[in-house]
Coordinates of C-alpha atoms in Angstrom, one line a residue:
Chain A
X1 CA 92.0 0.3 -25.0
X2 CA 93.5 1.4 -21.8
X3 CA 92.4 0.2 -18.4
X4 CA 91.1 3.7 -17.4
X5 CA 89.1 4.1 -20.5
X6 CA 87.5 0.8 -20.1
X7 CA 86.7 1.6 -16.5
X8 CA 85.1 4.9 -17.5
X9 CA 82.8 3.2 -20.0
X10 CA 81.7 0.8 -17.4
X11 CA 81.1 3.2 -14.9
X12 CA 79.0 5.3 -17.3
X13 CA 76.9 2.3 -18.2
X14 CA 76.3 1.7 -14.5
X15 CA 75.6 5.2 -13.9
X16 CA 73.2 5.9 -16.9
X17 CA 70.0 4.4 -15.5
X18 CA 70.3 6.3 -12.3
X19 CA 71.1 9.6 -14.1
X20 CA 68.2 9.0 -16.5
X21 CA 65.7 8.3 -13.6
X22 CA 66.9 11.5 -11.8
X23 CA 67.0 13.8 -15.0
X24 CA 63.6 12.6 -16.0
X25 CA 62.2 13.5 -12.7
X26 CA 63.2 17.2 -13.5
X27 CA 61.6 17.1 -17.0
X28 CA 58.5 18.8 -17.9
X29 CA 55.6 16.3 -19.3
X30 CA 56.5 17.6 -22.9
X31 CA 60.2 16.7 -22.3
X32 CA 59.9 13.4 -20.6
X33 CA 57.7 11.9 -23.5
X34 CA 59.8 13.5 -26.3
X35 CA 61.1 11.2 -28.9
X36 CA 64.1 11.2 -29.6
X37 CA 64.9 11.7 -25.9
X38 CA 65.9 15.1 -24.8
X39 CA 69.3 15.4 -23.2
X40 CA 69.2 19.1 -22.8
X41 CA 66.1 20.5 -21.2
X42 CA 64.9 23.2 -18.9
X43 CA 64.7 21.6 -15.5
X44 CA 61.4 21.9 -13.6
X45 CA 60.3 21.1 -10.1
X46 CA 56.6 20.6 -11.1
X47 CA 56.8 16.7 -10.9
X48 CA 58.0 16.9 -7.1
X49 CA 55.3 19.5 -6.2
X50 CA 52.6 17.6 -7.9
X51 CA 53.8 14.4 -6.3
X52 CA 53.8 15.8 -2.8
X53 CA 50.7 17.8 -3.1
X54 CA 48.4 15.2 -4.9
X55 CA 49.6 12.1 -3.0
X56 CA 50.1 11.3 0.7
X57 CA 54.0 10.8 0.0
X58 CA 55.0 12.1 3.3
X59 CA 52.7 9.6 5.2
X60 CA 54.2 6.8 3.2
X61 CA 57.7 8.0 4.0
X62 CA 56.8 8.2 7.6
X63 CA 55.5 4.5 7.4
X64 CA 58.7 3.5 5.8
X65 CA 60.7 5.3 8.5
X66 CA 58.8 3.7 11.3
X67 CA 58.8 0.3 9.9
X68 CA 62.4 0.2 8.8
X69 CA 63.6 2.2 11.9
X70 CA 61.6 -0.2 14.4
X71 CA 62.6 -3.4 12.7
X72 CA 66.4 -2.3 12.5
X73 CA 66.1 -1.6 16.3
X74 CA 64.7 -4.9 17.0
X75 CA 67.3 -6.6 14.8
X76 CA 70.2 -4.9 16.8
X77 CA 68.5 -5.6 20.3
X78 CA 68.2 -9.2 19.5
X79 CA 71.1 -9.8 17.2
X80 CA 73.9 -8.2 18.9
X81 CA 73.6 -10.2 22.1
X82 CA 73.0 -13.3 20.1
X83 CA 76.0 -12.9 17.9
X84 CA 78.2 -12.1 20.9
X85 CA 77.0 -15.3 22.8
X86 CA 77.5 -17.3 19.5
X87 CA 81.2 -15.9 19.1
X88 CA 82.2 -16.6 22.7
X89 CA 80.6 -20.2 22.8
X90 CA 81.8 -20.8 19.2
X91 CA 78.4 -22.3 18.4
X92 CA 77.5 -22.4 14.8
X93 CA 73.7 -22.7 14.9
X94 CA 73.0 -18.8 14.6
X95 CA 75.2 -18.7 11.3
X96 CA 73.1 -21.6 10.1
X97 CA 69.7 -20.3 10.9
X98 CA 70.7 -17.0 9.5
X99 CA 71.8 -18.6 6.3
X100 CA 68.6 -20.7 5.9
X101 CA 66.5 -17.7 6.5
X102 CA 68.4 -15.9 3.8
X103 CA 67.9 -18.8 1.5
X104 CA 64.3 -19.6 1.8
X105 CA 61.9 -17.7 -0.5
X106 CA 59.8 -15.0 1.1
X107 CA 56.4 -16.8 0.1
X108 CA 57.5 -19.7 2.5
X109 CA 57.3 -17.5 5.4
X110 CA 54.5 -15.1 4.1
X111 CA 51.7 -17.8 3.8
X112 CA 51.8 -18.6 7.5
X113 CA 52.4 -15.1 8.7
X114 CA 49.3 -14.0 6.7
X115 CA 47.1 -16.6 8.1
X116 CA 48.3 -16.0 11.6
X117 CA 48.2 -12.3 11.3
X118 CA 44.7 -12.5 9.6
X119 CA 43.4 -14.6 12.5
X120 CA 44.9 -12.1 15.1
X121 CA 43.4 -9.2 13.1
X122 CA 46.9 -7.9 12.6
X123 CA 46.9 -7.5 8.8
X124 CA 47.6 -3.9 8.0
X125 CA 49.2 -3.0 11.3
X126 CA 52.6 -1.6 12.0
X127 CA 53.1 -4.5 14.4
X128 CA 52.9 -7.2 11.8
X129 CA 55.1 -5.2 9.4
X130 CA 57.8 -4.5 12.0
X131 CA 57.9 -8.0 13.0
X132 CA 58.0 -9.6 9.6
X133 CA 60.8 -6.8 8.5
X134 CA 62.8 -7.9 11.7
X135 CA 63.0 -11.3 10.2
X136 CA 65.1 -9.6 7.4
X137 CA 67.2 -7.3 9.7
X138 CA 68.1 -10.0 12.4
X139 CA 70.0 -12.3 10.0
X140 CA 71.8 -9.3 8.6
X141 CA 72.9 -8.1 11.9
X142 CA 74.1 -11.5 13.1
X143 CA 75.7 -12.1 9.6
X144 CA 77.7 -8.9 9.9
X145 CA 78.6 -9.0 13.4
X146 CA 79.5 -12.7 14.0
X147 CA 82.8 -12.3 12.0
X148 CA 83.4 -8.9 13.8
X149 CA 83.1 -10.4 17.3
X150 CA 85.2 -13.5 16.2
X151 CA 88.1 -11.0 15.4
X152 CA 88.3 -9.8 19.0
X153 CA 91.4 -11.6 20.6
X154 CA 90.0 -13.9 23.2
X155 CA 92.5 -12.7 25.8
X156 CA 90.9 -9.3 25.9
X157 CA 87.6 -10.7 26.8
X158 CA 89.2 -12.9 29.3
X159 CA 91.0 -10.1 31.0
X160 CA 87.6 -8.3 31.2
X161 CA 86.4 -11.3 33.0
X162 CA 89.2 -11.4 35.5
X163 CA 88.7 -7.8 36.3
X164 CA 85.2 -8.7 37.5
X165 CA 83.1 -7.8 34.4
X166 CA 80.0 -9.7 34.0
X167 CA 79.0 -11.1 30.8
X168 CA 76.7 -8.2 30.0
X169 CA 79.2 -5.7 31.1
X170 CA 82.0 -7.2 29.0
X171 CA 79.7 -7.1 25.9
X172 CA 78.7 -3.5 26.6
X173 CA 82.0 -2.0 27.8
X174 CA 84.6 -4.1 26.1
X175 CA 83.4 -6.0 23.1
X176 CA 80.9 -3.4 21.4
X177 CA 83.4 -0.6 21.3
X178 CA 85.7 -2.9 19.4
X179 CA 83.0 -3.8 16.8
X180 CA 81.8 -0.1 16.3
X181 CA 82.4 -0.1 12.7
X182 CA 80.6 -3.5 12.3
X183 CA 78.0 -2.1 14.3
X184 CA 77.5 0.9 12.0
X185 CA 77.4 -1.3 8.9
X186 CA 75.0 -3.8 10.5
X187 CA 72.6 -0.9 11.4
X188 CA 72.8 0.6 7.9
X189 CA 72.6 -2.7 5.9
X190 CA 69.6 -3.6 8.1
X191 CA 67.9 -0.4 7.8
X192 CA 68.5 -0.3 3.9
X193 CA 67.4 -3.9 3.2
X194 CA 64.2 -3.4 5.4
X195 CA 63.6 -0.1 3.5
X196 CA 64.0 -2.0 0.0
X197 CA 62.1 -5.0 0.9
X198 CA 58.8 -5.2 -1.0
X199 CA 57.1 -8.5 -0.7
X200 CA 55.9 -8.7 2.8
X201 CA 54.7 -5.1 2.9
X202 CA 53.0 -5.8 -0.3
X203 CA 50.7 -8.4 1.3
X204 CA 50.6 -7.2 5.0
X205 CA 50.2 -3.3 4.7
X206 CA 47.1 -1.4 4.1
X207 CA 46.5 2.4 2.9
X208 CA 47.4 3.7 6.4
X209 CA 50.7 1.6 6.9
X210 CA 51.9 1.3 3.3
X211 CA 55.5 1.8 3.0
X212 CA 57.2 3.9 0.1
X213 CA 58.1 1.0 -2.1
X214 CA 54.7 -0.4 -2.2
X215 CA 53.1 3.0 -2.7
X216 CA 55.6 3.4 -5.6
X217 CA 54.2 0.2 -7.2
X218 CA 50.7 1.6 -7.0
X219 CA 51.8 4.7 -8.7
X220 CA 53.0 2.6 -11.7
X221 CA 49.5 1.0 -11.8
X222 CA 47.6 4.3 -11.3
X223 CA 49.2 6.6 -13.8
X224 CA 51.7 5.0 -16.2
X225 CA 51.4 8.1 -18.3
X226 CA 52.9 10.3 -15.5
X227 CA 56.6 9.3 -16.1
X228 CA 57.8 12.7 -14.5
X229 CA 55.9 12.0 -11.5
X230 CA 56.9 8.3 -11.3
X231 CA 60.6 9.3 -11.6
X232 CA 60.4 12.0 -9.1
X233 CA 58.9 9.2 -6.6
X234 CA 61.6 6.7 -7.7
X235 CA 64.3 9.3 -7.0
X236 CA 63.0 10.1 -3.6
X237 CA 62.7 6.6 -2.5
X238 CA 66.2 5.5 -3.8
X239 CA 67.9 8.6 -2.1
X240 CA 68.0 7.4 1.7
X241 CA 69.6 4.0 0.9
X242 CA 72.0 5.5 -1.6
X243 CA 73.1 8.4 0.8
X244 CA 73.5 5.8 3.6
X245 CA 75.5 3.1 1.5
X246 CA 77.7 5.8 0.0
X247 CA 78.5 7.3 3.4
X248 CA 79.9 3.9 4.6
X249 CA 81.1 2.6 1.2
X250 CA 84.5 1.6 2.4
X251 CA 83.3 -1.0 4.9
X252 CA 79.9 -1.8 3.2
X253 CA 81.4 -4.3 0.7
X254 CA 83.3 -6.1 3.3
X255 CA 80.2 -6.3 5.6
X256 CA 78.2 -7.8 2.8
X257 CA 80.6 -10.3 1.7
X258 CA 82.8 -11.1 4.6
X259 CA 80.8 -14.1 6.0
X260 CA 80.9 -15.5 2.5
X261 CA 84.4 -14.8 1.3
X262 CA 86.1 -15.8 4.5
X263 CA 84.7 -19.4 4.4
Chain B
X1 CA 85.7 -22.2 41.4
X2 CA 86.8 -21.7 37.9
X3 CA 84.3 -24.3 36.6
X4 CA 81.3 -22.8 38.6
X5 CA 82.3 -19.3 37.2
X6 CA 82.5 -20.5 33.5
X7 CA 79.2 -22.3 34.1
X8 CA 77.5 -19.3 35.3
X9 CA 78.9 -17.3 32.3
X10 CA 77.6 -20.1 30.0
X11 CA 74.1 -19.4 31.7
X12 CA 74.4 -15.6 31.0
X13 CA 75.3 -16.2 27.3
X14 CA 72.3 -18.4 27.0
X15 CA 70.2 -15.6 28.3
X16 CA 71.8 -13.2 25.9
X17 CA 70.9 -15.5 23.1
X18 CA 67.4 -16.2 24.2
X19 CA 65.5 -13.5 22.7
X20 CA 66.9 -14.1 19.2
X21 CA 66.2 -17.8 19.7
X22 CA 62.6 -17.2 20.7
X23 CA 62.1 -14.6 17.8
X24 CA 63.6 -17.1 15.2
X25 CA 61.5 -19.9 16.4
X26 CA 58.3 -17.8 16.2
X27 CA 59.0 -16.1 12.9
X28 CA 61.3 -18.5 11.1
X29 CA 61.0 -21.9 12.2
X30 CA 57.3 -22.1 13.0
X31 CA 56.3 -20.6 9.7
X32 CA 58.4 -23.3 7.9
X33 CA 56.8 -26.2 9.8
X34 CA 53.4 -24.7 9.1
X35 CA 53.9 -24.4 5.3
X36 CA 55.1 -28.0 5.4
X37 CA 51.9 -29.0 7.2
X38 CA 49.8 -26.8 4.9
X39 CA 51.4 -28.3 1.8
X40 CA 49.6 -31.5 2.6
X41 CA 46.1 -30.0 3.1
X42 CA 43.7 -27.8 1.2
X43 CA 43.0 -24.6 2.8
X44 CA 40.1 -22.9 1.3
X45 CA 39.3 -19.4 2.4
X46 CA 36.9 -19.4 5.4
X47 CA 36.8 -23.3 5.8
X48 CA 38.7 -25.6 8.1
X49 CA 41.8 -27.2 6.3
X50 CA 41.5 -30.8 5.2
X51 CA 44.3 -33.5 4.8
X52 CA 44.8 -34.3 1.2
X53 CA 48.1 -36.3 1.2
X54 CA 50.5 -35.5 -1.7
X55 CA 47.6 -34.2 -3.8
X56 CA 49.0 -30.6 -4.0
X57 CA 52.4 -31.9 -5.2
X58 CA 50.5 -34.2 -7.8
X59 CA 48.6 -31.2 -8.8
X60 CA 52.0 -29.4 -9.3
X61 CA 53.5 -32.1 -11.4
X62 CA 50.5 -32.1 -13.7
X63 CA 50.4 -28.3 -14.1
X64 CA 51.8 -27.0 -17.4
X65 CA 52.0 -23.5 -15.7
X66 CA 54.2 -24.9 -12.9
X67 CA 56.6 -26.5 -15.5
X68 CA 56.5 -23.2 -17.4
X69 CA 57.5 -21.4 -14.2
X70 CA 60.6 -24.0 -13.7
X71 CA 61.7 -23.3 -17.3
X72 CA 61.3 -19.4 -16.9
X73 CA 63.2 -19.6 -13.5
X74 CA 66.0 -21.7 -14.8
X75 CA 66.5 -19.8 -17.9
X76 CA 66.5 -16.5 -16.2
X77 CA 68.9 -18.1 -13.5
X78 CA 71.5 -19.5 -16.2
X79 CA 71.4 -16.4 -18.4
X80 CA 71.8 -13.9 -15.6
X81 CA 74.4 -15.9 -13.6
X82 CA 76.5 -16.4 -16.8
X83 CA 76.5 -12.5 -17.7
X84 CA 77.2 -11.6 -14.0
X85 CA 80.1 -13.9 -13.6
X86 CA 81.8 -13.1 -16.9
X87 CA 80.9 -9.4 -16.6
X88 CA 81.9 -9.4 -12.9
X89 CA 85.5 -11.1 -13.7
X90 CA 86.2 -8.6 -16.4
X91 CA 85.2 -5.6 -14.3
X92 CA 87.1 -7.1 -11.4
X93 CA 90.3 -7.5 -13.6
X94 CA 90.0 -3.9 -14.7
X95 CA 89.6 -2.7 -11.2
X96 CA 92.7 -5.0 -10.1
X97 CA 95.0 -3.5 -12.9
X98 CA 93.9 0.1 -12.0
X99 CA 95.5 -0.7 -8.6
X100 CA 93.6 1.9 -6.7
X101 CA 90.0 2.5 -6.2
X102 CA 88.8 6.3 -6.0
X103 CA 85.8 6.9 -3.6
X104 CA 83.8 8.1 -6.7
X105 CA 84.3 4.9 -8.5
X106 CA 83.3 2.8 -5.5
X107 CA 80.4 4.9 -4.9
X108 CA 79.1 4.1 -8.6
X109 CA 79.8 0.6 -8.0
X110 CA 77.6 0.0 -5.0
X111 CA 74.9 2.2 -6.1
X112 CA 73.0 -0.4 -8.3
X113 CA 72.6 -2.9 -5.5
X114 CA 71.5 -0.2 -2.9
X115 CA 68.7 1.0 -5.1
X116 CA 65.3 -0.7 -4.0
X117 CA 64.4 -3.3 -6.6
X118 CA 60.9 -1.6 -7.0
X119 CA 62.8 1.4 -8.1
X120 CA 65.2 -0.5 -10.5
X121 CA 62.0 -1.7 -12.1
X122 CA 60.5 1.8 -12.5
X123 CA 63.8 3.3 -14.0
X124 CA 64.0 0.3 -16.6
X125 CA 60.3 0.8 -17.4
X126 CA 60.9 4.2 -18.8
X127 CA 64.2 3.4 -20.4
X128 CA 62.9 0.4 -22.0
X129 CA 59.5 1.8 -23.0
X130 CA 58.8 0.4 -26.6
X131 CA 57.7 3.8 -28.0
X132 CA 59.6 6.5 -26.3
X133 CA 62.4 4.8 -24.3
X134 CA 66.1 5.6 -24.6
X135 CA 67.1 2.0 -25.2
X136 CA 65.3 1.8 -28.6
X137 CA 66.7 5.3 -29.5
X138 CA 70.3 4.0 -28.9
X139 CA 69.4 1.0 -30.9
X140 CA 68.4 3.1 -33.8
X141 CA 71.6 5.1 -33.7
X142 CA 73.4 1.9 -34.8
X143 CA 70.7 1.0 -37.3
X144 CA 69.2 -1.8 -35.1
X145 CA 65.3 -2.3 -35.3
X146 CA 63.6 -1.4 -32.1
X147 CA 62.6 -4.1 -29.6
X148 CA 59.6 -4.4 -27.4
X149 CA 61.9 -5.5 -24.5
X150 CA 59.7 -6.3 -21.6
X151 CA 56.5 -6.4 -23.7
X152 CA 58.0 -9.2 -26.0
X153 CA 57.5 -12.9 -25.0
X154 CA 60.8 -13.8 -26.6
X155 CA 63.0 -10.9 -25.2
X156 CA 61.4 -10.5 -21.6
X157 CA 63.7 -12.9 -19.9
X158 CA 66.9 -11.8 -21.5
X159 CA 65.8 -8.3 -20.7
X160 CA 65.1 -9.1 -16.9
X161 CA 68.5 -10.8 -17.0
X162 CA 70.0 -7.7 -18.3
X163 CA 68.3 -5.4 -15.6
X164 CA 69.4 -7.8 -12.8
X165 CA 72.9 -8.0 -14.3
X166 CA 73.0 -4.1 -14.3
X167 CA 72.1 -4.3 -10.6
X168 CA 74.4 -7.1 -9.4
X169 CA 77.4 -7.3 -11.9
X170 CA 79.1 -4.6 -9.6
X171 CA 78.6 -6.8 -6.6
X172 CA 80.0 -9.8 -8.3
X173 CA 83.0 -7.7 -9.3
X174 CA 83.8 -6.5 -5.8
X175 CA 83.7 -10.1 -4.5
X176 CA 86.0 -11.4 -7.5
X177 CA 88.3 -8.3 -6.7
X178 CA 88.6 -9.4 -3.2
X179 CA 89.8 -12.8 -4.5
X180 CA 92.2 -11.4 -6.9
X181 CA 93.8 -9.2 -4.1
X182 CA 94.2 -12.4 -1.9
X183 CA 96.1 -14.4 -4.5
X184 CA 99.7 -15.1 -3.8
X185 CA 101.8 -12.7 -5.9
X186 CA 104.5 -15.2 -6.0
X187 CA 102.7 -17.1 -8.7
X188 CA 102.5 -14.1 -11.0
X189 CA 106.2 -13.3 -10.5
X190 CA 107.0 -16.8 -11.4
X191 CA 104.8 -16.5 -14.6
X192 CA 106.5 -13.2 -15.5
X193 CA 109.9 -14.7 -15.2
X194 CA 108.9 -17.5 -17.5
X195 CA 107.6 -14.9 -20.0
X196 CA 104.1 -16.2 -20.1
X197 CA 101.8 -14.0 -22.1
X198 CA 99.1 -12.3 -20.0
X199 CA 96.2 -14.3 -21.8
X200 CA 98.0 -17.5 -20.8
X201 CA 98.4 -16.4 -17.3
X202 CA 94.7 -15.5 -17.1
X203 CA 93.6 -18.8 -18.4
X204 CA 96.1 -21.0 -16.8
X205 CA 96.8 -19.3 -13.4
X206 CA 94.4 -16.6 -12.4
X207 CA 91.0 -18.2 -13.4
X208 CA 91.8 -21.5 -11.7
X209 CA 92.9 -19.8 -8.7
X210 CA 89.6 -17.7 -8.7
X211 CA 87.2 -20.5 -9.1
X212 CA 86.5 -20.8 -5.3
X213 CA 85.6 -17.1 -5.2
X214 CA 83.5 -17.5 -8.3
X215 CA 81.7 -20.3 -6.7
X216 CA 81.0 -18.1 -3.7
X217 CA 79.7 -15.3 -5.8
X218 CA 77.5 -17.8 -7.8
X219 CA 76.0 -19.2 -4.4
X220 CA 75.1 -15.6 -3.4
X221 CA 73.5 -14.8 -6.7
X222 CA 71.7 -18.3 -6.9
X223 CA 69.8 -17.5 -3.8
X224 CA 68.4 -14.4 -5.0
X225 CA 68.0 -15.5 -8.8
X226 CA 66.0 -18.6 -8.3
X227 CA 63.4 -16.8 -6.1
X228 CA 63.4 -13.9 -8.5
X229 CA 60.3 -11.7 -7.7
X230 CA 60.5 -7.8 -7.2
X231 CA 61.6 -6.4 -10.6
X232 CA 59.3 -8.9 -12.5
X233 CA 56.3 -8.1 -10.4
X234 CA 56.9 -4.5 -10.9
X235 CA 57.5 -4.6 -14.6
X236 CA 55.5 -7.4 -16.2
X237 CA 53.7 -9.4 -13.4
X238 CA 54.8 -12.6 -15.2
X239 CA 53.6 -11.5 -18.6
X240 CA 53.5 -11.2 -21.4
X241 CA 51.7 -14.7 -21.8
X242 CA 53.4 -16.0 -18.7
X243 CA 56.7 -15.6 -20.3
X244 CA 58.3 -14.2 -17.3
X245 CA 56.1 -16.1 -14.6
X246 CA 58.9 -17.4 -12.5
X247 CA 58.3 -19.9 -9.6
X248 CA 58.0 -17.1 -7.0
X249 CA 55.6 -15.0 -9.2
X250 CA 53.5 -18.0 -9.9
X251 CA 53.4 -18.8 -6.2
X252 CA 52.5 -15.4 -5.2
X253 CA 49.7 -15.3 -7.8
X254 CA 48.3 -18.8 -6.3
X255 CA 48.8 -17.7 -2.8
X256 CA 47.8 -14.2 -2.5
X257 CA 45.6 -13.6 -5.6
X258 CA 43.7 -17.1 -5.7
X259 CA 44.3 -17.7 -1.9
X260 CA 44.9 -21.4 -2.6
X261 CA 47.2 -21.6 0.5
X262 CA 47.6 -25.4 0.3
X263 CA 48.8 -25.5 -3.3
X264 CA 50.9 -22.4 -2.8
X265 CA 52.6 -24.1 0.2
X266 CA 53.5 -26.9 -1.9
X267 CA 55.0 -24.5 -4.4
X268 CA 56.8 -22.8 -1.8
X269 CA 58.3 -26.0 -0.5
X270 CA 59.3 -27.1 -4.0
X271 CA 61.1 -23.7 -4.7
X272 CA 62.8 -23.9 -1.3
X273 CA 64.0 -27.4 -2.2
X274 CA 65.4 -26.1 -5.5
X275 CA 67.2 -23.3 -3.9
X276 CA 68.8 -25.5 -1.1
X277 CA 69.6 -28.4 -3.7
X278 CA 71.5 -25.8 -6.1
X279 CA 73.3 -24.0 -3.2
X280 CA 74.5 -27.4 -1.7
X281 CA 75.7 -28.5 -5.1
X282 CA 77.5 -25.3 -5.6
X283 CA 79.0 -25.4 -2.0
X284 CA 80.2 -29.0 -2.8
X285 CA 81.7 -27.9 -6.0
X286 CA 83.4 -25.0 -4.1
X287 CA 85.0 -27.3 -1.6
X288 CA 86.3 -29.7 -4.3
X289 CA 88.0 -26.8 -6.3
X290 CA 89.3 -25.0 -3.2
X291 CA 93.2 -24.8 -3.0

């Protein structure tokens, strides 16, 4: 079989579950439970209207946006200067800490976080969720930006120093513009991973601060018979990360693997 | 003059790194130390914690459910990793031979691992549903008896491995493709001149040269696979009959459903030690086979 034919088959296999989810979200309740499965059907928006009307989907979406957006911002504010400083001084501890934070299982952090946040009365607050999600975003920002800063020729930064640029000005005016694509990737990856992260919010959120992924999990428990509504929710939740990732696809793979493949 | 400038710069750089250092100390280092401390104590809800020495670890060693979790986690790990490395290498070779990668193909390849794991669990719940799912219908086309998939104690782990492979095999393929693209072309040209058949070139030249890249991909997947949680929690919650009760699922159950924080901490420490151990071993292997 030719290479192209094999690639088409593999691509179809990868695409099928996503297409099945999206198409099921447009099926009427009779079509979605039909066996054998229906491939041709009259599409309907009833699952989406029911989802948006009978559940507080938009407020969960707002929670997701607040939590992922803020934790991404914190990750950038802390991670960009730290990655820059580590790159200039060639110190390796940020990469090491980043790696350890990425390797440790979530429960390792979650037990002490839960105890401390409970004692502070912060369980269920945006503050607790944003802080814990920032522990996801900060390593990603450092992970992506460290090699990007390392790639800047030292002579450029030294020249900026000679011109009387202070350290902060060198970072802001000289180094940051040179790593702009890395910055975009770091922002998008941090946002997507925070958006997708389930475990911390599962424990630390309440009804008012619940992000979409936790709400989606509750939908499964509440109405496993409403396949259409479930698939409509799944489609809407997957949409933002997919759109963001596809928009920057060319650099995304390099950003995800750079630190690992270079070593 | 020069020295004082550079020491001033050093100070400025330390200030730049300080917020991240403080955050890491507070949110990463402190919790790890706290968990180590807790793992030597009982921490019943509403009571003061009490030192119990290694009792929590001894309880682990005596618990059949803990050993079941070890078995489940390792089985899932080995099956998934094998599928993802072989599938990923196969797909990478296809992509390498195709020479160019259209944007649509790259979009398709990155989509699975950008979808939230919770959503991945939801989409496979409907596909694998024993009574109305598309998967059993496809099997029936080939005359194969339907499977209970996630509802079957025998098949639940291979099924979860299949779902994870769907999600991460393209990621492995993209890493391996990067490895293929960085191989020196001169080796291939020499093999071509010698008239070596493609199969021999793959087994004798390409694969050995790819091993360090495969080890890197294995490390990245190991970290996620050994602490497998999301998809199982969404689909089976460790069932049926604890057949998919991975260490992380078991630990979550102990910690956040039974609230036995001391015991759960000992479990978390054990799992962390496992992940670090396997990653260090793989890293040593990668150094040994690097060329």
